[in-house]
mmCIF file of C-alpha atoms in Angstrom:
data_model
loop_
_atom_site.group_PDB
_atom_site.id
_atom_site.type_symbol
_atom_site.label_atom_id
_atom_site.label_comp_id
_atom_site.label_asym_id
_atom_site.label_seq_id
_atom_site.Cartn_x
_atom_site.Cartn_y
_atom_site.Cartn_z
ATOM 1 C CA MET A 1 -11.937 14.305 32.200
ATOM 2 C CA ASN A 2 -11.244 11.509 34.652
ATOM 3 C CA LEU A 3 -9.238 8.314 34.199
ATOM 4 C CA LYS A 4 -12.395 6.228 33.743
ATOM 5 C CA ASP A 5 -13.419 8.381 30.726
ATOM 6 C CA LEU A 6 -9.873 8.165 29.373
ATOM 7 C CA GLN A 7 -9.892 4.358 29.640
ATOM 8 C CA LYS A 8 -13.233 4.222 27.768
ATOM 9 C CA ILE A 9 -11.745 6.295 24.930
ATOM 10 C CA ILE A 10 -8.685 4.024 24.755
ATOM 11 C CA ASP A 11 -10.863 0.878 24.691
ATOM 12 C CA ILE A 12 -13.065 2.269 21.906
ATOM 13 C CA LEU A 13 -10.035 3.241 19.819
ATOM 14 C CA LYS A 14 -8.431 -0.193 20.277
ATOM 15 C CA GLU A 15 -11.502 -1.791 18.679
ATOM 16 C CA SER A 16 -11.768 0.665 15.770
ATOM 17 C CA ASP A 17 -9.751 1.458 12.652
ATOM 18 C CA VAL A 18 -9.008 5.002 13.827
ATOM 19 C CA ASN A 19 -5.330 5.863 13.302
ATOM 20 C CA GLU A 20 -5.263 9.230 15.053
ATOM 21 C CA PHE A 21 -7.414 10.863 17.745
ATOM 22 C CA HIS A 22 -7.073 14.347 19.260
ATOM 23 C CA LEU A 23 -9.264 15.949 21.958
ATOM 24 C CA GLU A 24 -8.976 19.298 23.704
ATOM 25 C CA GLU A 25 -11.228 19.919 26.675
ATOM 26 C CA GLU A 26 -11.011 22.441 29.512
ATOM 27 C CA GLY A 27 -7.258 23.013 29.231
ATOM 28 C CA THR A 28 -6.461 19.313 28.682
ATOM 29 C CA SER A 29 -5.115 18.034 25.376
ATOM 30 C CA ILE A 30 -5.161 14.298 24.517
ATOM 31 C CA LYS A 31 -3.592 12.899 21.353
ATOM 32 C CA LEU A 32 -3.520 9.205 20.375
ATOM 33 C CA ILE A 33 -1.638 8.027 17.277
ATOM 34 C CA ARG A 34 -1.691 4.419 16.093
ATOM 35 C CA GLY A 35 1.831 3.197 15.292
ATOM 36 C CA THR A 36 2.823 0.952 12.422
ATOM 37 C CA SER A 37 5.245 -1.268 14.316
ATOM 38 C CA PHE A 38 5.897 -2.496 17.833
ATOM 39 C CA ALA A 39 8.748 0.005 18.213
ATOM 40 C CA GLN A 40 6.420 2.845 17.267
ATOM 41 C CA GLN A 41 3.630 2.287 19.808
ATOM 42 C CA PRO A 42 1.028 5.054 19.796
ATOM 43 C CA GLN A 43 1.325 7.549 22.587
ATOM 44 C CA LEU A 44 -1.299 9.339 24.571
ATOM 45 C CA GLN A 45 -0.206 12.806 25.614
ATOM 46 C CA MET A 46 -1.982 14.760 28.290
ATOM 47 C CA GLN A 47 -0.893 18.344 28.584
ATOM 48 C CA ASN A 48 -1.834 20.745 31.353
ATOM 49 C CA PHE A 49 -3.230 17.882 33.419
ATOM 50 C CA ALA A 50 -4.366 19.423 36.720
ATOM 51 C CA PRO A 51 -2.055 22.479 36.483
ATOM 52 C CA GLN A 52 -3.242 23.897 39.806
ATOM 53 C CA TYR A 53 -2.029 20.723 41.589
ATOM 54 C CA ALA A 54 1.188 20.612 39.572
ATOM 55 C CA GLN A 55 2.240 23.980 40.947
ATOM 56 C CA GLN A 56 1.411 23.032 44.526
ATOM 57 C CA GLN A 57 2.655 19.452 44.526
ATOM 58 C CA GLN A 58 5.408 19.491 41.861
ATOM 59 C CA ILE A 59 3.440 17.097 39.585
ATOM 60 C CA PRO A 60 4.606 17.157 35.939
ATOM 61 C CA THR A 61 2.171 18.970 33.627
ATOM 62 C CA SER A 62 2.727 16.543 30.752
ATOM 63 C CA VAL A 63 2.069 12.810 30.974
ATOM 64 C CA THR A 64 2.804 10.279 28.212
ATOM 65 C CA VAL A 65 1.176 6.842 28.269
ATOM 66 C CA ASN A 66 1.916 4.040 25.797
ATOM 67 C CA VAL A 67 -1.268 2.450 24.479
ATOM 68 C CA PRO A 68 -0.825 -0.950 22.803
ATOM 69 C CA VAL A 69 -2.905 -1.337 19.638
ATOM 70 C CA ASN A 70 -2.708 -3.599 16.622
ATOM 71 C CA ALA A 71 -0.829 -2.362 13.577
ATOM 72 C CA ALA A 72 -3.023 -1.195 10.704
ATOM 73 C CA PRO A 73 -3.553 -3.910 8.090
ATOM 74 C CA GLU A 74 -1.777 -3.571 4.763
ATOM 75 C CA ALA A 75 -3.812 -2.916 1.623
ATOM 76 C CA PRO A 76 -4.220 -5.970 -0.608
ATOM 77 C CA LYS A 77 -1.914 -6.149 -3.618
ATOM 78 C CA GLU A 78 -4.909 -6.407 -5.995
ATOM 79 C CA ASP A 79 -5.664 -2.740 -5.316
ATOM 80 C CA GLU A 80 -2.425 -1.525 -6.873
ATOM 81 C CA GLY A 81 -2.907 0.981 -9.665
ATOM 82 C CA MET A 82 -6.230 2.160 -8.266
ATOM 83 C CA PHE A 83 -6.918 5.590 -6.814
ATOM 84 C CA LYS A 84 -8.155 5.582 -3.233
ATOM 85 C CA VAL A 85 -10.821 8.207 -2.442
ATOM 86 C CA GLU A 86 -10.510 9.027 1.271
ATOM 87 C CA SER A 87 -12.911 10.774 3.592
ATOM 88 C CA PRO A 88 -11.911 14.420 4.082
ATOM 89 C CA ILE A 89 -13.918 14.612 7.347
ATOM 90 C CA VAL A 90 -15.392 12.561 10.173
ATOM 91 C CA GLY A 91 -19.099 11.905 9.686
ATOM 92 C CA THR A 92 -21.785 9.549 8.426
ATOM 93 C CA PHE A 93 -21.382 8.173 4.887
ATOM 94 C CA TYR A 94 -24.419 8.112 2.585
ATOM 95 C CA ARG A 95 -24.493 6.621 -0.920
ATOM 96 C CA LYS A 96 -27.682 8.479 -1.876
ATOM 97 C CA SER A 97 -29.301 11.849 -1.232
ATOM 98 C CA SER A 98 -32.450 10.350 0.352
ATOM 99 C CA PRO A 99 -33.738 6.869 1.217
ATOM 100 C CA ASP A 100 -35.922 6.794 -1.956
ATOM 101 C CA SER A 101 -33.191 8.033 -4.327
ATOM 102 C CA PRO A 102 -30.810 5.831 -6.322
ATOM 103 C CA ALA A 103 -27.173 5.625 -5.231
ATOM 104 C CA PHE A 104 -24.862 8.261 -6.702
ATOM 105 C CA VAL A 105 -22.478 5.528 -7.927
ATOM 106 C CA ASP A 106 -22.269 1.742 -8.009
ATOM 107 C CA VAL A 107 -19.396 -0.632 -8.691
ATOM 108 C CA GLY A 108 -18.574 -0.566 -12.394
ATOM 109 C CA LYS A 109 -19.873 2.952 -13.021
ATOM 110 C CA VAL A 110 -17.617 5.239 -15.041
ATOM 111 C CA VAL A 111 -17.292 8.617 -13.320
ATOM 112 C CA LYS A 112 -15.824 11.917 -14.441
ATOM 113 C CA LYS A 113 -13.694 14.190 -12.314
ATOM 114 C CA GLY A 114 -16.004 16.358 -10.178
ATOM 115 C CA GLU A 115 -18.965 13.952 -10.313
ATOM 116 C CA LYS A 116 -20.695 13.393 -6.955
ATOM 117 C CA LEU A 117 -19.763 10.076 -5.322
ATOM 118 C CA CYS A 118 -21.449 10.318 -1.918
ATOM 119 C CA ILE A 119 -22.467 12.578 0.937
ATOM 120 C CA ILE A 120 -20.861 12.721 4.373
ATOM 121 C CA GLU A 121 -23.003 14.231 7.085
ATOM 122 C CA ALA A 122 -21.057 16.046 9.786
ATOM 123 C CA MET A 123 -22.716 18.166 12.466
ATOM 124 C CA LYS A 124 -26.025 18.231 10.536
ATOM 125 C CA LEU A 125 -24.267 19.518 7.388
ATOM 126 C CA MET A 126 -24.359 17.451 4.195
ATOM 127 C CA ASN A 127 -20.938 17.503 2.512
ATOM 128 C CA GLU A 128 -20.825 16.297 -1.096
ATOM 129 C CA ILE A 129 -17.740 14.253 -1.970
ATOM 130 C CA ASP A 130 -16.779 14.516 -5.641
ATOM 131 C CA ALA A 131 -14.592 12.238 -7.741
ATOM 132 C CA PRO A 132 -11.030 13.611 -7.705
ATOM 133 C CA ILE A 133 -10.230 11.783 -10.974
ATOM 134 C CA SER A 134 -12.053 10.210 -13.910
ATOM 135 C CA GLY A 135 -12.282 6.445 -13.952
ATOM 136 C CA THR A 136 -14.306 3.354 -13.068
ATOM 137 C CA ILE A 137 -15.591 2.614 -9.552
ATOM 138 C CA GLU A 138 -13.947 -0.712 -8.661
ATOM 139 C CA LYS A 139 -14.906 -0.979 -4.975
ATOM 140 C CA ILE A 140 -17.101 0.784 -2.448
ATOM 141 C CA LEU A 141 -15.298 0.225 0.840
ATOM 142 C CA VAL A 142 -17.924 1.385 3.369
ATOM 143 C CA GLN A 143 -21.590 0.646 3.999
ATOM 144 C CA ASP A 144 -24.393 3.171 3.669
ATOM 145 C CA ALA A 145 -25.032 5.107 6.931
ATOM 146 C CA GLN A 146 -21.666 3.986 8.349
ATOM 147 C CA VAL A 147 -19.611 6.428 10.438
ATOM 148 C CA VAL A 148 -16.300 7.188 8.727
ATOM 149 C CA GLU A 149 -13.106 8.741 10.029
ATOM 150 C CA PHE A 150 -10.860 11.366 8.471
ATOM 151 C CA GLY A 151 -8.628 9.677 5.878
ATOM 152 C CA GLU A 152 -10.654 6.444 5.820
ATOM 153 C CA PRO A 153 -10.806 4.941 2.300
ATOM 154 C CA LEU A 154 -14.294 5.181 0.769
ATOM 155 C CA PHE A 155 -13.890 4.128 -2.886
ATOM 156 C CA LEU A 156 -11.304 2.589 -5.190
ATOM 157 C CA ILE A 157 -11.303 4.096 -8.691
ATOM 158 C CA ARG A 158 -9.406 2.617 -11.631
ATOM 159 C CA PRO A 159 -8.162 5.712 -13.505
ATOM 160 C CA SER A 160 -9.235 5.983 -17.136
#
């Protein structure tokens, strides 16, 4: 990985809602974590960066770079008391099993624990996401066919 590729990754992450990113490639490890305050700026860590040159030229094998990003927005107060269903994986969010099928759930639908809420496609595998609690769907926070990140909120459920 060269610095140009690294800068592209940083630019993409600055514009997204991703809070944490980790990549391991050919002996190089990169980790980016979005901070919650100015004092806790996210850090990019590169380990084992050019180890063959480090031994010859006394270059450190670990480099830390501060990456300025905006703090994550706070959840609105109106969502208090609701259960947030988060994505367990990175993938593409689908509200229905096929383009012709009805959505699994809509706002206002009462769901039972274990009922299918959506599908997240990851690496050509369809992963069913079930309701972790019983309640009423208050909000659907992502659009159909949208790419979602690990931990990204998908639904708000008012527990019954």
